[in-house]
Short mmCIF file of C-alpha atoms in Angstrom, two decimals:
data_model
loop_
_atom_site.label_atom_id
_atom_site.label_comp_id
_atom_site.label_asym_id
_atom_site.label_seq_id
_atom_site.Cartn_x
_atom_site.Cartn_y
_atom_site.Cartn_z
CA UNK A 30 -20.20 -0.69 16.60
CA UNK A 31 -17.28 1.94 16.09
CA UNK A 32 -18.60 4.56 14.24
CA UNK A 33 -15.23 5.52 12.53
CA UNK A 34 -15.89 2.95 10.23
CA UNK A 35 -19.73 3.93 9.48
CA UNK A 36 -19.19 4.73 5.94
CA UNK A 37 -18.35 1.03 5.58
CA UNK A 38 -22.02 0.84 5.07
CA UNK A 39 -22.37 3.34 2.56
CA UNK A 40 -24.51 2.28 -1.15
CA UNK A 41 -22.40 2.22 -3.61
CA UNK A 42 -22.48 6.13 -5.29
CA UNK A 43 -22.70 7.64 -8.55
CA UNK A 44 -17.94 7.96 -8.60
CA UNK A 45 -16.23 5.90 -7.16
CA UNK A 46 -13.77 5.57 -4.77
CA UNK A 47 -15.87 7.26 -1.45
CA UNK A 48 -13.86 9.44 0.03
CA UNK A 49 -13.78 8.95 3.94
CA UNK A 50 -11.18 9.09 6.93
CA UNK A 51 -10.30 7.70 10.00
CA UNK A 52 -9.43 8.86 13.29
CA UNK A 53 -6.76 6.73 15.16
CA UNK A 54 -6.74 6.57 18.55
CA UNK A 55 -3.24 4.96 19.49
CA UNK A 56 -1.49 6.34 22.38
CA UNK A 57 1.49 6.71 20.23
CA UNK A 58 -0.02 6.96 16.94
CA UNK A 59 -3.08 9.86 17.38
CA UNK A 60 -4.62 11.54 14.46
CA UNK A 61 -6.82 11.11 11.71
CA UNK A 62 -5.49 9.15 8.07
CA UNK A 63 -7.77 10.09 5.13
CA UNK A 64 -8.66 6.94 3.16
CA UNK A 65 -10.44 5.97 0.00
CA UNK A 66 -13.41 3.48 -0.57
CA UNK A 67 -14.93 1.02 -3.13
CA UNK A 68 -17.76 -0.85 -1.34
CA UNK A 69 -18.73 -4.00 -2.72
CA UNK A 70 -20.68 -3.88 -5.95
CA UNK A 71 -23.45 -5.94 -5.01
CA UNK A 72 -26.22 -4.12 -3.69
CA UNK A 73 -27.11 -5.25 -0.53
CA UNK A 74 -27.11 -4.29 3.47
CA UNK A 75 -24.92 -7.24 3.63
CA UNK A 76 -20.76 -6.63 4.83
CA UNK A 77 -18.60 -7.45 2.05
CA UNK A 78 -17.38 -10.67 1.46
CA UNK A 79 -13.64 -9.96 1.76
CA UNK A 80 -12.12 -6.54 2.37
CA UNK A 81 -8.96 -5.53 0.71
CA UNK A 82 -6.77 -3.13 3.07
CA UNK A 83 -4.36 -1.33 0.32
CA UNK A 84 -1.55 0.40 2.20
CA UNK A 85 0.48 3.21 0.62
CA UNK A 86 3.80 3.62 -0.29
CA UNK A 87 5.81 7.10 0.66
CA UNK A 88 4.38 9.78 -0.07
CA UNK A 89 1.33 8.20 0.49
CA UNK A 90 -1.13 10.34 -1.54
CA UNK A 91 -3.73 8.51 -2.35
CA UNK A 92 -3.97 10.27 -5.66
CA UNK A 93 -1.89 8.30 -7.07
CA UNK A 94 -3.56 5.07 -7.03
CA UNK A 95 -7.16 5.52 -8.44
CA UNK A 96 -5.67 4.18 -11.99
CA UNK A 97 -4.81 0.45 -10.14
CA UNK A 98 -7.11 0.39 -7.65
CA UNK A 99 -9.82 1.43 -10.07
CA UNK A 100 -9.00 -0.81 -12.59
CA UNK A 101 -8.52 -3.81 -9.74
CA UNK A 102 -12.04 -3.36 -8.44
CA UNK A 103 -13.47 -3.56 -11.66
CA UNK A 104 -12.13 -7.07 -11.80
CA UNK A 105 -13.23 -8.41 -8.66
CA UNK A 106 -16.79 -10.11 -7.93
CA UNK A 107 -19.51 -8.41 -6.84
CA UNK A 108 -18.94 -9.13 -3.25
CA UNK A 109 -15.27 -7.94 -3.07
CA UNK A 110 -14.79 -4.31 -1.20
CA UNK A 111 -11.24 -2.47 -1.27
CA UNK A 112 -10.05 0.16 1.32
CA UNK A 113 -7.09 2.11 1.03
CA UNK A 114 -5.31 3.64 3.62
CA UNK A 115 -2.78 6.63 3.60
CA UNK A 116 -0.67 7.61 6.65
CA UNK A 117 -0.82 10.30 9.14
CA UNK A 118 0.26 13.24 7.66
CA UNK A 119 -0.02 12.47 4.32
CA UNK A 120 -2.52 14.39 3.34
CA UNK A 121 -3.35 17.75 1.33
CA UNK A 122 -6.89 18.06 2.78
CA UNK A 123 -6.35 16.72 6.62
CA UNK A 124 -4.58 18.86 8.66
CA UNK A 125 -1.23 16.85 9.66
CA UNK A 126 -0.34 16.60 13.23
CA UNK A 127 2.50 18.80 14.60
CA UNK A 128 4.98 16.13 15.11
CA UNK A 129 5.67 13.72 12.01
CA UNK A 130 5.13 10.02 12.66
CA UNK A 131 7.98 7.41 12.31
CA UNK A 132 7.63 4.15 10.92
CA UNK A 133 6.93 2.09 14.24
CA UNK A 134 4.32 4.88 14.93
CA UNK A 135 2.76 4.09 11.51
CA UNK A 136 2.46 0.90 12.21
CA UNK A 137 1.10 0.74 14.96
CA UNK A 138 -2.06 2.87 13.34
CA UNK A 139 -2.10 0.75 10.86
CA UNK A 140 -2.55 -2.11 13.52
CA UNK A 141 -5.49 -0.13 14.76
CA UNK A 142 -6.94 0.05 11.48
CA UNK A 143 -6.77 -3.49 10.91
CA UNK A 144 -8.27 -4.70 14.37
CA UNK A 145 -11.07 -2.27 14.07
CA UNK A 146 -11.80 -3.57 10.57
CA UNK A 147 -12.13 -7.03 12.23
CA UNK A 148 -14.04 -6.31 14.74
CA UNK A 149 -16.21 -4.01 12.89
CA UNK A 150 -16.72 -6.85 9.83
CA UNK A 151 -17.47 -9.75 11.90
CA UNK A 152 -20.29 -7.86 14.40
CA UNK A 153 -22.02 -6.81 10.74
CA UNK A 154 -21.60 -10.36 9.84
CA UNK A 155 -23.54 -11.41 12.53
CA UNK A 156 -26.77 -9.12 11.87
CA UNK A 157 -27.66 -11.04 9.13
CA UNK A 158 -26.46 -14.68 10.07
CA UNK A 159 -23.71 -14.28 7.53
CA UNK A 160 -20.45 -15.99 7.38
CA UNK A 161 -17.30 -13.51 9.13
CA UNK A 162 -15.94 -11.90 6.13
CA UNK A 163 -12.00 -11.88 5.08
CA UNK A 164 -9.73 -9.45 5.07
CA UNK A 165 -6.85 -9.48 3.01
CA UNK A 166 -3.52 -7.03 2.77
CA UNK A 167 -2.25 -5.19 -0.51
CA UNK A 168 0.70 -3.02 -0.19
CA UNK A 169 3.45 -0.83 -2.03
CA UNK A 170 6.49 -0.16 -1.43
CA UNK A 171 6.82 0.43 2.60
CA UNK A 172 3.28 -0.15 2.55
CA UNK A 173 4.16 -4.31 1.69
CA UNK A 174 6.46 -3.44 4.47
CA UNK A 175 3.64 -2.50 6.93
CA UNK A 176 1.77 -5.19 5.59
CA UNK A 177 4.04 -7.99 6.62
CA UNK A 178 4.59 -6.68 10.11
CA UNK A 179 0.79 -6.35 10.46
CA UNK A 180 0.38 -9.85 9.51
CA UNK A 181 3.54 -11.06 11.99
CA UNK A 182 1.45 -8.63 14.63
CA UNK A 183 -1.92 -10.83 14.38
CA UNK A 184 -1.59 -13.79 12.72
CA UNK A 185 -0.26 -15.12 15.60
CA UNK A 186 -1.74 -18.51 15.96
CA UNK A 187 -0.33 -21.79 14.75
CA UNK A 188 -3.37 -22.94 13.05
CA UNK A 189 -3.32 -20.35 9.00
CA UNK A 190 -7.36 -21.48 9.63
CA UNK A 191 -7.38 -18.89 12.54
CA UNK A 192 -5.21 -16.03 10.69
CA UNK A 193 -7.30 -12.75 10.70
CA UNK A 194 -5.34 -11.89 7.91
CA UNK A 195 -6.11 -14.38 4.92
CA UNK A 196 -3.29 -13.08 2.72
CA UNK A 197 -1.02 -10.00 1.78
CA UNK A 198 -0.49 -8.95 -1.95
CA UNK A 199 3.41 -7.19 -1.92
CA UNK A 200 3.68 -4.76 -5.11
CA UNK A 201 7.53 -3.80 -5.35
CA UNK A 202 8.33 -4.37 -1.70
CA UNK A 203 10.74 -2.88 -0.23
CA UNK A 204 11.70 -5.54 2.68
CA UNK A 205 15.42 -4.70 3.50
CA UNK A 206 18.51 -2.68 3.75
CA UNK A 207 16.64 -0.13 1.74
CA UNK A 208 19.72 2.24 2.90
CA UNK A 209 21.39 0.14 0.63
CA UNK A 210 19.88 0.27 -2.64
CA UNK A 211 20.58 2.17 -5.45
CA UNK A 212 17.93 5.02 -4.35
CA UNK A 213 18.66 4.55 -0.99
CA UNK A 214 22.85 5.67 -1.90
CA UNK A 215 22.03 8.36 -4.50
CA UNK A 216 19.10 10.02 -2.05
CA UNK A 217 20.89 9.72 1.12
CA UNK A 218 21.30 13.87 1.21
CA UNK A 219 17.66 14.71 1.37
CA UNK A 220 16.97 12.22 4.02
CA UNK A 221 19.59 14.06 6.42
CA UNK A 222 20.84 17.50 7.58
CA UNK A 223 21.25 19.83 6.53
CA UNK A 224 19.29 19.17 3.11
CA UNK A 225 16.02 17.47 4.97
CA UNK A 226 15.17 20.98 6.82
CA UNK A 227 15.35 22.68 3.62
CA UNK A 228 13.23 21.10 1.60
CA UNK A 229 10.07 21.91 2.60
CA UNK A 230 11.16 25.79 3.14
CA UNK A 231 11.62 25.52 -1.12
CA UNK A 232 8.28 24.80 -1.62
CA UNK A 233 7.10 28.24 -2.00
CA UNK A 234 10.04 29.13 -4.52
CA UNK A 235 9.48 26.01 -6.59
CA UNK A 236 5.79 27.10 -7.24
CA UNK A 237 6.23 29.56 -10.06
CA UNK A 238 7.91 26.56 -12.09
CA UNK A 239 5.15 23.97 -11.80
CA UNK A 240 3.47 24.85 -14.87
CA UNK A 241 6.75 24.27 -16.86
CA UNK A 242 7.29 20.91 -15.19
CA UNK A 243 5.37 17.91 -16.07
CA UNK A 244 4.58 16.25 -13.05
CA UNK A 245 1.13 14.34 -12.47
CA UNK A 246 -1.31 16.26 -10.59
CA UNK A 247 -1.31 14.99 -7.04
CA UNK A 248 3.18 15.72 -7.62
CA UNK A 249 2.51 19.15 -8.16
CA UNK A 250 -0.21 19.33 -4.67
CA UNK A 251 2.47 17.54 -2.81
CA UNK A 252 5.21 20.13 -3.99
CA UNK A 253 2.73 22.65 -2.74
CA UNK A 254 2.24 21.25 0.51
CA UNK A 255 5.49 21.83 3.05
CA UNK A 256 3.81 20.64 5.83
CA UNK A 257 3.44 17.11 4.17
CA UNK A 258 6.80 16.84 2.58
CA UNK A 259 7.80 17.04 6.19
CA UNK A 260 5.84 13.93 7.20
CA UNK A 261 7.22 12.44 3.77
CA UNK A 262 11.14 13.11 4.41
CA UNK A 263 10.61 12.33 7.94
CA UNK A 264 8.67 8.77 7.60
CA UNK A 265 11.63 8.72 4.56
CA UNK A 266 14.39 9.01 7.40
CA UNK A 267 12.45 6.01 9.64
CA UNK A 268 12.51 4.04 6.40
CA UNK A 269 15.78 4.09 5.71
CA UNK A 270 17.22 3.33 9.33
CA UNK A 271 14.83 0.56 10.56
CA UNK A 272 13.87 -1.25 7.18
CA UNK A 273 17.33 -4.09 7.38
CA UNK A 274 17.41 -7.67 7.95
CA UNK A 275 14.02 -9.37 6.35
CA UNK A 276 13.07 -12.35 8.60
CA UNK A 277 13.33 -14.62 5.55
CA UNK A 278 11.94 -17.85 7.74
CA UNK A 279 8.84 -16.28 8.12
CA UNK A 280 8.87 -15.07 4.76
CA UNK A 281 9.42 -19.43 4.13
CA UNK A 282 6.27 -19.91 5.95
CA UNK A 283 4.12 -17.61 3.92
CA UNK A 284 4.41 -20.04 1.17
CA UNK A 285 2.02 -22.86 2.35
CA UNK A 286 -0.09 -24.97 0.38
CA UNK A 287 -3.00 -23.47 0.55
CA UNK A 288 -3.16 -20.73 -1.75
CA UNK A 289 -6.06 -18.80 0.52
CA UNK A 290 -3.55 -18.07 2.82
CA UNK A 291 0.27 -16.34 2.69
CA UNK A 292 2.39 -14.15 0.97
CA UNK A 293 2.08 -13.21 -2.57
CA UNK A 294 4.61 -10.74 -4.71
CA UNK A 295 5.32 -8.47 -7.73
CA UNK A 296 8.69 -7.20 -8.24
CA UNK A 297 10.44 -5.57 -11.65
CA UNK A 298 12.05 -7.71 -13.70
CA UNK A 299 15.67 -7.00 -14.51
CA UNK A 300 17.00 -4.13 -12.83
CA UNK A 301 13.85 -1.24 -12.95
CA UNK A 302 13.66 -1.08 -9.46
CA UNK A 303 15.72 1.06 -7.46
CA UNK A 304 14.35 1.14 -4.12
CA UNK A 305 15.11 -3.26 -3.75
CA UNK A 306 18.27 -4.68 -3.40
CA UNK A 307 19.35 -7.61 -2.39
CA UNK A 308 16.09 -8.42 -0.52
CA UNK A 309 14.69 -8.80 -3.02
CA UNK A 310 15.70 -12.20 -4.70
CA UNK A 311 16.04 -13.76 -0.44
CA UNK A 312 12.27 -13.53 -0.49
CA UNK A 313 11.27 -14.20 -3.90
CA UNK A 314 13.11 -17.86 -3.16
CA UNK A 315 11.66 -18.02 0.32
CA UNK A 316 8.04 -17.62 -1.00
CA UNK A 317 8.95 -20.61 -3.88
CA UNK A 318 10.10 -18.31 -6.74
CA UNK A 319 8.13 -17.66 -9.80
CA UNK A 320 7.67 -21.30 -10.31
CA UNK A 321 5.81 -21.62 -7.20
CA UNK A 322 3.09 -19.17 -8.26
CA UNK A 323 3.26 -16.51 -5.93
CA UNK A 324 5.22 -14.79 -7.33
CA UNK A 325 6.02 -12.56 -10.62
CA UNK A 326 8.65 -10.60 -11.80
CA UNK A 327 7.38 -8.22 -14.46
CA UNK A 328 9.31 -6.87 -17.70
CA UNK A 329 9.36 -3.43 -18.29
CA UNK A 330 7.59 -1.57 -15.08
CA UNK A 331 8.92 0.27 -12.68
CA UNK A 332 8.64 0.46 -8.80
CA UNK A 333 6.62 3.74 -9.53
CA UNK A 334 3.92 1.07 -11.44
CA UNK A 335 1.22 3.80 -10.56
CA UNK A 336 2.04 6.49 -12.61
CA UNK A 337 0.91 5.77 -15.48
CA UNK A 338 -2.58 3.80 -16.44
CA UNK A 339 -0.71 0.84 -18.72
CA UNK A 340 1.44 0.29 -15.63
CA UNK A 341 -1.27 0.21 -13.30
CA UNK A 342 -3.54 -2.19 -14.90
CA UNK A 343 -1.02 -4.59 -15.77
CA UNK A 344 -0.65 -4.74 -12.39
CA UNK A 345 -3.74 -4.82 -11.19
CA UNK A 346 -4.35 -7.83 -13.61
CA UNK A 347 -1.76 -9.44 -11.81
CA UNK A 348 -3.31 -9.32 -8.57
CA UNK A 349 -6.89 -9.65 -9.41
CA UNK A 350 -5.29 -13.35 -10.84
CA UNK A 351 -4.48 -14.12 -7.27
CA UNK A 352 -7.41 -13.23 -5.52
CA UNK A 353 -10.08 -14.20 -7.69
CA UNK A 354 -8.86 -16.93 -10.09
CA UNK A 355 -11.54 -17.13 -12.43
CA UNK A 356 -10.58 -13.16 -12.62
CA UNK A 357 -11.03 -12.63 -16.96
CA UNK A 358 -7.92 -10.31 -16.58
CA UNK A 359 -5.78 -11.70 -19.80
CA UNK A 360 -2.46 -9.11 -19.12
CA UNK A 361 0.89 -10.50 -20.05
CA UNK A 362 3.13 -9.13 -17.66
CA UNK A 363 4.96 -6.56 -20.47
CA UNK A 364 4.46 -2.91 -20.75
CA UNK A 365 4.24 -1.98 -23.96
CA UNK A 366 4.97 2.10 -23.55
CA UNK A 367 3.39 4.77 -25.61
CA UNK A 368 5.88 7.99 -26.58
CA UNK A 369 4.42 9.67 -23.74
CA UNK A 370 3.71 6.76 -21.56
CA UNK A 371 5.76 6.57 -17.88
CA UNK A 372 7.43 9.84 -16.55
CA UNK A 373 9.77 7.82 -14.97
CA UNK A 374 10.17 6.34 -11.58
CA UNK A 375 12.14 9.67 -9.91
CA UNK A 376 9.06 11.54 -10.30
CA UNK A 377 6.87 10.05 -7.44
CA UNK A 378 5.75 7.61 -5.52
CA UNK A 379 9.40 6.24 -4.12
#
């Protein structure tokens, strides 16, 4: 079996997540993606039951997701596993590659990822006699993006009973004209000469002022890292041309009866959310709204949900409802902030 994926096997450690990586191989789409790991909680030589693939949004640190993904494991059964999965270049401790990746590029590693993960899964199945196990799709942001054209990629066949892809889990998606929104308008300069260039050149100058600033931890080692706010402006820049019309018929067909299989959503209630426009409500009504159950609109958080650890598990609640109904997450869906709860959605992850 591919031995990228050997720490798959690995017994569940004293802290968790595991960190680990993974070398893609993609003609178009070479270099290695660092990733994080929460093996299923049973102990056992057995593959997971279902694997959850959690694609970033941009930047996609993984630092800051522990808080959700953390509190979503937690809330899963025994047999559950969770992977997430940054993007090349994104990294503070893997060297990026000289050339930043665009968004096609991106997703076609992510493709990679996801085939390998089948593959990988089902021959472990098979040692023991076991059942192939599932793999399901969380993103944020342009990672519910890459999720959904993943999921058109492979789940190809007519039959949702042959899907290698049971379901995908969109947190704040950002599925069209993101140009368009809000962010997109007010931003436009730093995704474009002659401001993009710059950037990273400032990151030496803007050093001396961290200490004064308060920005969470893995802010401050992006700030510190030009290389990687090159790979984040330029993946930006991809974002903001190719990310337009939302196929909302396939979007329709997500929303089938069986609630193993499909689409499910989270988006900000009222107007929190800078980064969706009018996508946004197209595919909430193509997926059956919020009275069709898959999906939730939820007061009071922001796209930037990870931030902050109220945020985070509400959310996580939200999802862990989905996968795992008899889930004993009891959240209500309101964010209830502290004095010195968020620090705002402008500070990081867009």
């Amino acid at each position: 079996m591919d031995e990228r994926l050997s720490f798959l096997r690995a017994e569940k450690p004293s802290s968790l997540p595991i960190p680990c990586s993974f070398v893609h191989q993609v003609p178009n789409a070479c270099g290695e993606v660092e990733l994080n790991y929460w093996p299923a909680k049973r102990v056992s030589s057995k593959a997971p039951d279902h694997l959850i693939l959690f694609i970033l949004g941009n930047p996609g640190l993984l630092g800051y997701y522990p808080p959700f993904l953390n509190h979503l494991y937690s809330l899963l059964p025994s047999s559950y596993a969770i992977l997430a999965t940054s993007h090349i270049g994104h990294s503070i401790t893997i060297p990026s590659p000289k050339d930043p990746l665009d968004l096609p590029q991106q997703l076609e590693s992510k493709i990679e990822l996801v085939q390998t993960l089948k593959h990988y899964l089902d021959e472990w199945s098979k040692e023991n006699g076991d059942s192939q196990p599932k793999i399901s799709l969380m993103g944020h942001s342009v990672g519910a993006w890459l999720s959904c054209e993943i999921m058109k990629s492979l789940n190809t066949d007519s039959n949702s009973k042959n899907w290698p892809i049971q379901r995908g889990f969109l947190l704040f998606p950002t599925l069209g004209w993101i140009s368009n929104t809000w962010n997109g308008w007010t931003l436009w300069p730093i995704f474009h000469r002659p401001v993009k260039p710059l950037l990273p050149l400032l990151s030496p100058l803007l050093r001396p002022l961290l200490p004064y600033i308060p920005l969470p931890p893995t802010s401050i080692s992006l700030v510190n890292s030009p290389e990687v706010i090159k790979h984040v402006l330029h993946l930006s820049k991809s974002e903001m041309q190719l990310i337009r019309d939302p196929n909302i018929n396939w979007f329709e067909s997500q929303a089938i009866e069986d609630r193993q299989k499909g689409l499910f959503g989270i988006w900000a209630g009222g107007n929190l959310d800078g980064w969706v426009g009018k996508d946004g409500p197209l595919v909430q009504e193509a997926l059956g709204g919020e009275e069709g159950g898959r999906v939730r609109k939820l007061k009071g958080i922001p796209h930037a949900f990870c931030l902050t650890q109220e945020n985070s598990e509400i959310v996580a609640e939200m999802v862990a409802k989905w996968i795992d109904p008899s889930s004993h997450a009891k959240s209500n869906g309101i964010a209830h902030h502290h004095e010195d709860g968020t620090m705002g959605e402008g500070v990081m992850p867009m």
